[in-house]
XYZ file of C-alpha atoms in Angstrom:
526
model
C -2.559 57.030 -142.059
C -5.201 57.279 -139.334
C -6.919 60.646 -139.398
C -6.947 62.345 -136.001
C -8.242 65.693 -134.685
C -5.859 68.626 -134.694
C -5.767 68.533 -130.891
C -4.114 65.108 -130.966
C -0.342 64.699 -131.074
C 1.165 62.189 -133.475
C 4.210 60.431 -132.099
C 6.896 58.293 -133.704
C 6.907 56.123 -136.786
C 4.040 54.011 -138.118
C 3.483 50.753 -136.294
C 3.530 47.427 -138.179
C -0.206 47.940 -138.759
C 0.395 51.268 -140.466
C -0.983 53.298 -137.548
C 0.790 56.037 -135.660
C 0.685 56.172 -131.893
C -1.773 58.925 -130.971
C -2.774 60.455 -127.678
C -4.348 63.534 -126.223
C -2.292 66.433 -124.974
C -2.485 66.677 -121.197
C -3.276 63.011 -120.665
C -1.324 61.141 -118.013
C -0.680 58.285 -120.416
C 0.058 57.969 -124.107
C -1.481 54.508 -124.024
C -4.195 53.553 -126.472
C -7.301 52.644 -124.459
C -10.584 51.331 -125.829
C -13.732 50.086 -124.160
C -16.991 48.262 -124.614
C -19.894 49.348 -122.420
C -22.915 47.001 -122.572
C -26.148 47.488 -120.659
C -27.135 44.430 -118.576
C -30.792 44.524 -119.582
C -31.278 41.288 -121.486
C -29.568 38.483 -123.323
C -25.896 39.048 -124.266
C -26.140 40.387 -127.822
C -23.881 39.551 -130.770
C -23.663 43.309 -131.402
C -21.872 43.670 -128.067
C -19.392 40.962 -129.085
C -18.917 42.633 -132.490
C -17.994 45.960 -130.887
C -15.900 44.284 -128.193
C -13.893 42.446 -130.851
C -12.938 45.565 -132.802
C -12.088 47.458 -129.612
C -9.958 44.577 -128.344
C -8.204 43.979 -131.667
C -7.359 47.663 -132.097
C -6.056 47.980 -128.533
C -3.914 44.864 -129.071
C -2.613 46.241 -132.357
C -1.271 49.295 -130.515
C -0.092 47.594 -127.337
C -2.910 49.267 -125.416
C -5.632 48.306 -122.958
C -9.214 47.119 -123.463
C -11.770 48.063 -120.794
C -15.145 46.502 -119.985
C -17.599 48.913 -118.366
C -21.147 48.045 -117.303
C -23.707 50.751 -118.063
C -26.413 49.845 -115.560
C -28.069 53.197 -114.889
C -31.413 51.770 -116.021
C -32.336 50.546 -112.574
C -35.650 49.048 -113.704
C -34.266 46.714 -116.359
C -30.647 46.140 -115.304
C -29.844 42.927 -113.442
C -26.720 41.294 -112.091
C -27.825 38.073 -113.806
C -27.692 39.817 -117.161
C -24.318 41.347 -116.294
C -22.916 37.923 -115.450
C -24.301 36.533 -118.694
C -22.420 39.247 -120.599
C -19.170 38.481 -118.781
C -19.589 34.745 -119.344
C -20.413 35.146 -123.041
C -17.498 37.448 -123.824
C -15.179 35.125 -121.880
C -16.489 32.136 -123.849
C -15.660 34.005 -127.047
C -12.156 34.664 -125.764
C -12.598 38.452 -125.736
C -10.729 39.139 -122.509
C -10.602 42.640 -121.021
C -7.736 44.252 -119.102
C -9.927 46.187 -116.666
C -13.503 45.570 -115.613
C -16.012 45.025 -112.802
C -14.821 41.491 -112.090
C -11.074 42.103 -112.134
C -10.851 45.767 -111.136
C -8.299 48.250 -112.396
C -6.932 51.757 -111.735
C -10.044 53.557 -113.028
C -12.821 51.773 -111.139
C -15.466 51.254 -110.181
C -16.510 49.840 -113.548
C -20.265 49.762 -112.920
C -22.026 53.051 -113.507
C -24.449 52.349 -110.667
C -21.420 52.562 -108.339
C -20.290 55.922 -109.762
C -23.377 58.061 -109.070
C -21.550 60.499 -106.774
C -19.021 61.126 -109.535
C -21.794 62.003 -111.978
C -23.646 64.259 -109.532
C -20.445 66.181 -108.889
C -20.085 66.818 -112.600
C -23.743 67.770 -112.965
C -23.302 70.300 -110.165
C -20.333 71.728 -112.055
C -22.447 72.172 -115.192
C -25.217 73.837 -113.190
C -22.777 76.212 -111.521
C -21.257 77.200 -114.867
C -24.682 77.784 -116.430
C -24.318 74.943 -118.935
C -27.275 73.004 -117.536
C -30.590 73.679 -115.805
C -33.222 71.965 -113.692
C -36.408 71.046 -115.524
C -39.563 70.643 -113.418
C -41.935 69.786 -116.257
C -44.172 66.820 -115.517
C -44.628 63.856 -117.818
C -48.171 65.046 -118.483
C -46.961 68.454 -119.640
C -44.278 66.935 -121.857
C -46.844 64.590 -123.427
C -49.118 67.582 -124.053
C -46.288 69.531 -125.703
C -45.487 66.611 -127.999
C -49.163 66.199 -128.891
C -49.434 69.880 -129.811
C -46.155 70.115 -131.725
C -46.373 66.753 -133.484
C -44.091 63.695 -133.577
C -40.342 64.128 -133.637
C -40.361 67.454 -131.791
C -38.167 68.129 -128.808
C -38.585 69.828 -125.471
C -39.824 73.439 -125.717
C -37.198 74.628 -123.180
C -39.756 76.170 -120.816
C -37.535 75.688 -117.780
C -34.376 76.951 -119.476
C -35.378 80.551 -118.868
C -36.547 80.208 -115.240
C -34.817 82.584 -112.834
C -33.334 81.634 -109.467
C -36.454 82.697 -107.569
C -38.713 80.437 -109.641
C -36.291 77.546 -109.274
C -36.188 78.055 -105.491
C -39.985 77.972 -105.352
C -40.050 74.619 -107.163
C -37.277 73.249 -104.958
C -38.895 74.403 -101.705
C -42.101 72.675 -102.788
C -40.174 69.425 -103.154
C -41.034 69.049 -106.843
C -39.271 66.349 -108.828
C -36.905 67.512 -111.548
C -34.415 66.363 -114.127
C -31.297 68.206 -115.228
C -30.915 69.135 -118.887
C -27.802 70.336 -120.671
C -27.992 73.495 -122.719
C -27.267 73.184 -126.413
C -26.785 76.156 -128.753
C -29.949 77.489 -130.329
C -28.300 78.169 -133.681
C -25.287 77.215 -135.770
C -24.036 73.684 -136.281
C -21.938 71.024 -134.618
C -18.926 69.702 -136.521
C -17.405 66.365 -135.576
C -14.783 64.087 -137.083
C -15.425 60.390 -137.470
C -12.494 58.147 -138.311
C -14.480 56.349 -141.029
C -16.695 59.160 -142.338
C -14.538 62.244 -142.028
C -16.357 65.469 -141.171
C -19.951 65.135 -139.990
C -22.152 68.190 -139.425
C -25.477 68.655 -137.667
C -27.603 71.746 -137.136
C -28.003 72.601 -133.470
C -31.666 73.415 -134.135
C -32.167 69.645 -134.583
C -30.623 68.788 -131.208
C -32.733 68.722 -128.037
C -31.730 69.972 -124.589
C -30.773 66.495 -123.471
C -31.655 65.172 -120.014
C -28.359 64.312 -118.324
C -29.621 63.517 -114.816
C -32.907 61.690 -114.252
C -35.333 62.415 -111.431
C -34.111 59.292 -109.607
C -30.632 60.803 -109.358
C -29.104 58.490 -111.952
C -27.374 59.903 -115.027
C -28.493 59.252 -118.569
C -26.223 57.499 -121.020
C -24.968 60.766 -122.492
C -23.488 62.254 -119.326
C -22.205 59.008 -117.828
C -20.641 58.008 -121.138
C -18.656 61.231 -121.484
C -17.566 61.414 -117.841
C -16.495 57.773 -117.746
C -14.648 57.873 -121.057
C -12.664 60.886 -119.863
C -11.894 59.627 -116.361
C -11.004 56.177 -117.676
C -8.693 57.813 -120.229
C -10.380 56.203 -123.229
C -8.459 57.284 -126.306
C -10.716 55.782 -128.992
C -14.490 55.399 -128.809
C -15.311 52.557 -131.206
C -19.052 51.883 -131.159
C -22.106 51.421 -133.383
C -23.168 54.045 -135.895
C -26.524 54.496 -134.130
C -24.673 56.834 -131.745
C -23.514 59.302 -134.424
C -26.516 61.574 -133.852
C -25.594 61.805 -130.176
C -22.026 62.969 -130.781
C -22.926 66.706 -130.908
C -24.266 66.453 -127.342
C -21.180 64.545 -126.253
C -18.789 67.018 -127.864
C -20.610 69.887 -126.193
C -20.184 68.181 -122.820
C -16.470 67.736 -123.480
C -16.313 71.447 -124.287
C -18.269 72.441 -121.157
C -15.915 70.413 -118.958
C -12.819 71.685 -120.771
C -11.761 68.207 -121.867
C -10.285 66.953 -125.125
C -12.604 64.449 -126.834
C -11.419 60.999 -127.898
C -11.138 59.756 -131.463
C -14.579 58.625 -132.656
C -15.016 55.592 -134.885
C -18.594 54.472 -135.505
C -18.861 50.921 -136.790
C -21.509 50.040 -139.389
C -24.542 48.310 -137.916
C -25.024 44.586 -138.370
C -27.849 43.882 -140.812
C -30.428 41.152 -141.344
C -30.096 39.067 -144.470
C -33.310 40.422 -146.003
C -34.245 42.501 -149.041
C -34.035 45.808 -147.166
C -30.918 44.912 -145.147
C -32.701 46.011 -141.975
C -30.931 46.427 -138.639
C -30.145 43.064 -137.057
C -33.053 42.090 -134.827
C -34.118 38.998 -132.946
C -37.402 39.021 -134.850
C -35.522 37.880 -137.954
C -32.267 36.425 -136.635
C -30.875 34.812 -133.518
C -29.001 37.612 -131.726
C -28.160 36.119 -128.337
C -24.644 34.766 -127.854
C -26.217 32.094 -125.638
C -28.162 30.823 -128.630
C -25.077 30.283 -130.775
C -23.289 28.532 -127.940
C -26.276 26.249 -127.375
C -26.620 25.607 -131.123
C -23.100 24.190 -131.331
C -21.098 27.013 -132.874
C -17.442 27.277 -131.884
C -16.336 30.496 -130.155
C -13.342 30.905 -132.466
C -15.604 30.627 -135.520
C -18.082 33.103 -134.049
C -15.375 35.680 -133.352
C -13.836 35.112 -136.780
C -17.263 35.684 -138.385
C -17.816 38.924 -136.453
C -14.384 40.106 -137.540
C -15.472 39.684 -141.166
C -18.312 42.142 -140.601
C -17.160 45.140 -142.611
C -13.460 44.202 -142.697
C -11.287 41.741 -144.588
C -7.746 40.505 -144.158
C -5.234 42.114 -146.537
C -4.685 38.764 -148.260
C -8.410 38.007 -148.456
C -8.188 34.977 -146.133
C -11.525 34.476 -144.390
C -10.330 32.266 -141.547
C -8.282 34.102 -138.941
C -7.766 34.457 -135.188
C -8.121 37.528 -132.976
C -4.333 37.731 -132.791
C -4.008 37.685 -136.578
C -6.755 40.273 -136.868
C -4.936 42.552 -134.404
C -1.729 42.262 -136.409
C -3.467 43.408 -139.581
C -6.324 45.677 -138.457
C -6.463 49.286 -139.598
C -9.630 50.990 -138.422
C -9.777 53.191 -141.509
C -10.045 50.050 -143.669
C -13.430 49.134 -142.170
C -16.106 49.258 -144.864
C -19.189 51.413 -144.281
C -21.406 49.081 -146.273
C -23.917 47.446 -143.935
C -22.416 44.060 -142.938
C -24.951 41.267 -143.396
C -25.260 38.731 -140.600
C -25.457 35.724 -142.881
C -26.126 32.578 -140.832
C -25.319 30.371 -143.820
C -21.861 31.954 -144.037
C -21.354 31.460 -140.298
C -22.288 27.775 -140.599
C -19.816 27.382 -143.485
C -17.047 29.030 -141.478
C -17.870 26.978 -138.393
C -17.636 23.847 -140.542
C -14.128 24.827 -141.622
C -13.025 25.042 -137.998
C -14.596 21.685 -137.174
C -12.934 19.957 -140.121
C -9.588 21.748 -140.310
C -8.711 22.333 -136.657
C -9.865 19.098 -135.017
C -8.866 15.492 -135.425
C -11.557 12.958 -134.413
C -10.340 12.821 -130.814
C -10.350 16.611 -130.467
C -13.785 16.789 -132.065
C -15.067 14.197 -129.605
C -13.800 16.379 -126.772
C -15.634 19.375 -128.223
C -18.860 17.398 -128.563
C -18.621 16.166 -124.990
C -18.063 19.689 -123.689
C -20.984 20.978 -125.782
C -23.872 18.595 -124.994
C -22.706 14.980 -125.064
C -21.945 14.929 -121.375
C -23.406 13.367 -118.259
C -24.688 16.648 -116.829
C -26.850 17.318 -119.879
C -27.954 13.696 -120.166
C -29.009 13.754 -116.520
C -31.546 16.459 -117.321
C -32.985 14.579 -120.295
C -33.143 10.954 -119.103
C -36.027 11.489 -116.601
C -38.070 13.163 -119.362
C -37.483 10.378 -121.892
C -37.617 7.290 -119.691
C -41.450 7.091 -119.341
C -41.717 7.001 -123.143
C -38.970 4.459 -123.893
C -39.830 0.975 -125.195
C -36.342 0.241 -126.526
C -33.025 1.986 -126.046
C -33.108 2.955 -129.698
C -36.145 5.163 -128.999
C -33.649 7.506 -127.357
C -32.609 9.016 -130.677
C -36.161 9.743 -131.840
C -37.203 11.317 -128.540
C -34.074 13.296 -127.762
C -33.235 14.670 -131.216
C -34.802 18.100 -130.490
C -32.472 18.562 -127.504
C -29.428 18.368 -129.775
C -30.672 20.290 -132.810
C -30.521 23.909 -133.902
C -33.601 23.993 -136.130
C -36.342 21.339 -135.981
C -38.022 22.628 -139.180
C -41.655 22.249 -138.034
C -44.372 21.495 -140.562
C -46.567 24.642 -140.603
C -49.627 22.507 -141.357
C -49.077 20.684 -138.058
C -48.956 23.836 -135.926
C -52.620 23.990 -135.020
C -54.774 24.872 -132.025
C -58.255 23.489 -131.543
C -60.906 26.046 -132.504
C -58.391 28.505 -133.999
C -57.543 29.348 -137.591
C -53.957 30.105 -138.582
C -54.786 33.820 -138.620
C -56.131 33.543 -135.072
C -53.259 31.373 -133.843
C -50.370 33.559 -135.033
C -51.162 36.451 -132.639
C -51.344 34.019 -129.702
C -47.912 32.610 -130.548
C -46.438 36.105 -130.917
C -47.892 37.380 -127.621
C -46.632 34.244 -125.883
C -43.200 34.958 -127.336
C -43.292 38.495 -125.940
C -44.260 37.133 -122.532
C -41.372 34.659 -122.690
C -39.050 37.568 -123.490
C -39.999 39.170 -120.176
C -39.240 36.131 -118.016
C -36.192 36.378 -115.788
C -36.531 32.829 -114.504
C -36.899 30.045 -117.080
C -37.714 26.970 -115.035
C -40.451 24.365 -115.324
C -42.770 25.857 -112.691
C -42.433 29.432 -113.975
C -43.221 28.278 -117.504
C -46.188 26.207 -116.345
C -47.578 29.199 -114.438
C -47.108 31.438 -117.476
C -48.829 29.087 -119.902
C -51.694 28.539 -117.451
C -52.185 32.286 -117.181
C -51.995 32.731 -120.955
C -54.502 29.962 -121.638
C -56.941 31.662 -119.264
C -56.355 35.072 -120.853
C -56.916 33.683 -124.350
C -59.813 31.501 -123.124
C -58.269 28.287 -124.455
C -57.935 25.021 -122.544
C -54.340 24.531 -121.413
C -54.038 21.187 -123.233
C -55.152 22.812 -126.498
C -52.989 25.871 -125.900
C -49.856 23.752 -125.398
C -50.330 21.765 -128.614
C -48.719 24.163 -131.139
C -45.675 24.590 -128.925
C -44.843 20.871 -129.051
C -44.624 21.127 -132.832
C -42.754 24.454 -132.773
C -40.146 23.176 -130.316
C -39.794 19.517 -131.307
C -41.235 19.291 -134.815
C -43.717 16.679 -133.598
C -47.017 16.616 -131.697
C -45.745 13.965 -129.258
C -42.656 14.727 -127.217
C -41.310 14.808 -123.684
C -43.114 16.967 -121.044
C -43.386 20.468 -122.474
C -42.332 22.744 -119.627
C -39.508 20.567 -118.317
C -38.246 20.212 -121.894
C -38.366 23.989 -122.387
C -36.248 24.433 -119.274
C -33.639 22.014 -120.650
C -33.588 23.699 -124.065
C -33.180 27.114 -122.462
C -34.755 30.485 -123.149
C -32.737 31.391 -126.249
C -33.408 28.160 -128.125
C -37.095 28.121 -127.161
C -37.715 31.670 -128.306
C -35.826 31.174 -131.544
C -37.813 28.042 -132.428
C -41.106 29.810 -131.768
C -40.016 32.697 -134.019
C -39.137 30.227 -136.762
C -42.505 28.514 -136.348
C -44.262 31.862 -136.759
C -42.248 32.526 -139.912
C -42.988 29.022 -141.218
C -46.699 29.773 -140.848
C -46.395 32.885 -143.009
C -45.378 35.415 -140.387
C -47.128 38.607 -139.310
C -47.067 41.708 -141.516
C -45.811 45.038 -140.204
C -49.320 46.508 -140.259
C -50.780 43.573 -138.329
C -47.857 43.650 -135.911
C -48.584 47.258 -134.926
C -52.211 46.375 -134.299
C -51.136 43.318 -132.320
C -48.800 45.381 -130.142
C -51.742 47.569 -129.112
C -53.769 44.484 -128.227
C -50.824 43.115 -126.272
C -50.481 46.433 -124.448
C -54.101 46.240 -123.325
C -53.831 42.621 -122.173
C -50.351 42.485 -120.653
C -49.200 46.049 -120.071
C -46.576 46.253 -122.786
C -43.393 44.461 -123.731
C -41.195 46.132 -121.096
C -43.647 45.752 -118.216
């Protein structure tokens, strides 16, 4: 049976999935409600789809609702383009939500940037009750404190003890401030996780968390708690990286006098490497766009994500979302780090292609994927100047229809540069490509021109390695127009694979390279 906190009421008989209906006393509804809350700050990540799937499947298993909420309080990095990409990617995967920013619902708005007044009201409540305080410390002072105390230390709580007169002086002077929540100075926090049971953490290891930034926007911690309560979320099913934040969240629930939801922290997706490191785009494709472009079927992708840490009772590896919902028990999720094995995904995708499609249906899939007039129309003008016979089409266009071009590392060369000198240039170019919001021919041409000047390499010589990385050959269609057709996800993935094919960059060299990149380009998030 599902383990629930003592404050939850258990109602009725077990459902067909073996789960009881559970809800919080005092709630308006006994309905099971789950959510996924991505930040629109980059490419739509497979980790978002992984969490969305388990939230959706569990809600379906209990006849409940699945909510999509956009956490866009990072005003510097959040974009509506990224938000739309998330919506499109989840829709492509068939992970449909019941409430969200595009379709509305009774608990809107569903973008945090549109809920700032709600958060400020709750911050004011915490200040009035003495559970939070204004902190006027400057960035320079905080940096100095960290330098004196050493890495990993928290805020020294200087402003926690300021009296009303001192606070008024700061306020009258118009000084910027953040709001921090107060956490106990001793004792421990005790939480219950559906998969791990009781989890404890000493309060001495928990910082006085900033809950309202100086720009008036909330941090994740406050907005997350307020939204989950007001949206009546019954089960918070998210990645295990948030476990260390639960003490702060529970304390906020306590300060507001609210019952917390059931917490279930999913195991993180892992790279298929010796150390089973956290899934990262440095070692694996992580963008949903990439898998769509590479020709994977949405039903196979969702099926694969469902296999991450969970198996069907009968051991069958091919199943739909509906079948998963009929059989899912959250407590059966394995805590062993699920490995994102691309070879296994390709095998599973092959099963769908062979078992679920006759030739006519497969032809329809291929046409919808890339064998269509819209895609051809982008490629023909690039290929035509190089055609001598129609059969040259296959040789010249192959890279536009491939996942991996398997470049020869010996062919990835730049005039006047050794391999050791070339690798950093490729990596810094990759980081600059990561920062692009527009990915069109002119933007790419401008970027490469700027990079060639920065690295003091002629543009023609600078472009050379990228032909091989992207097409597997030194002679191809025009570079920047071809990159636009391939798209950002495919281009970046092929460059990463080219770097790996050349031997890669060690962790020690990467840290040194990041400092060099910082000095030249202002950092990866500039």
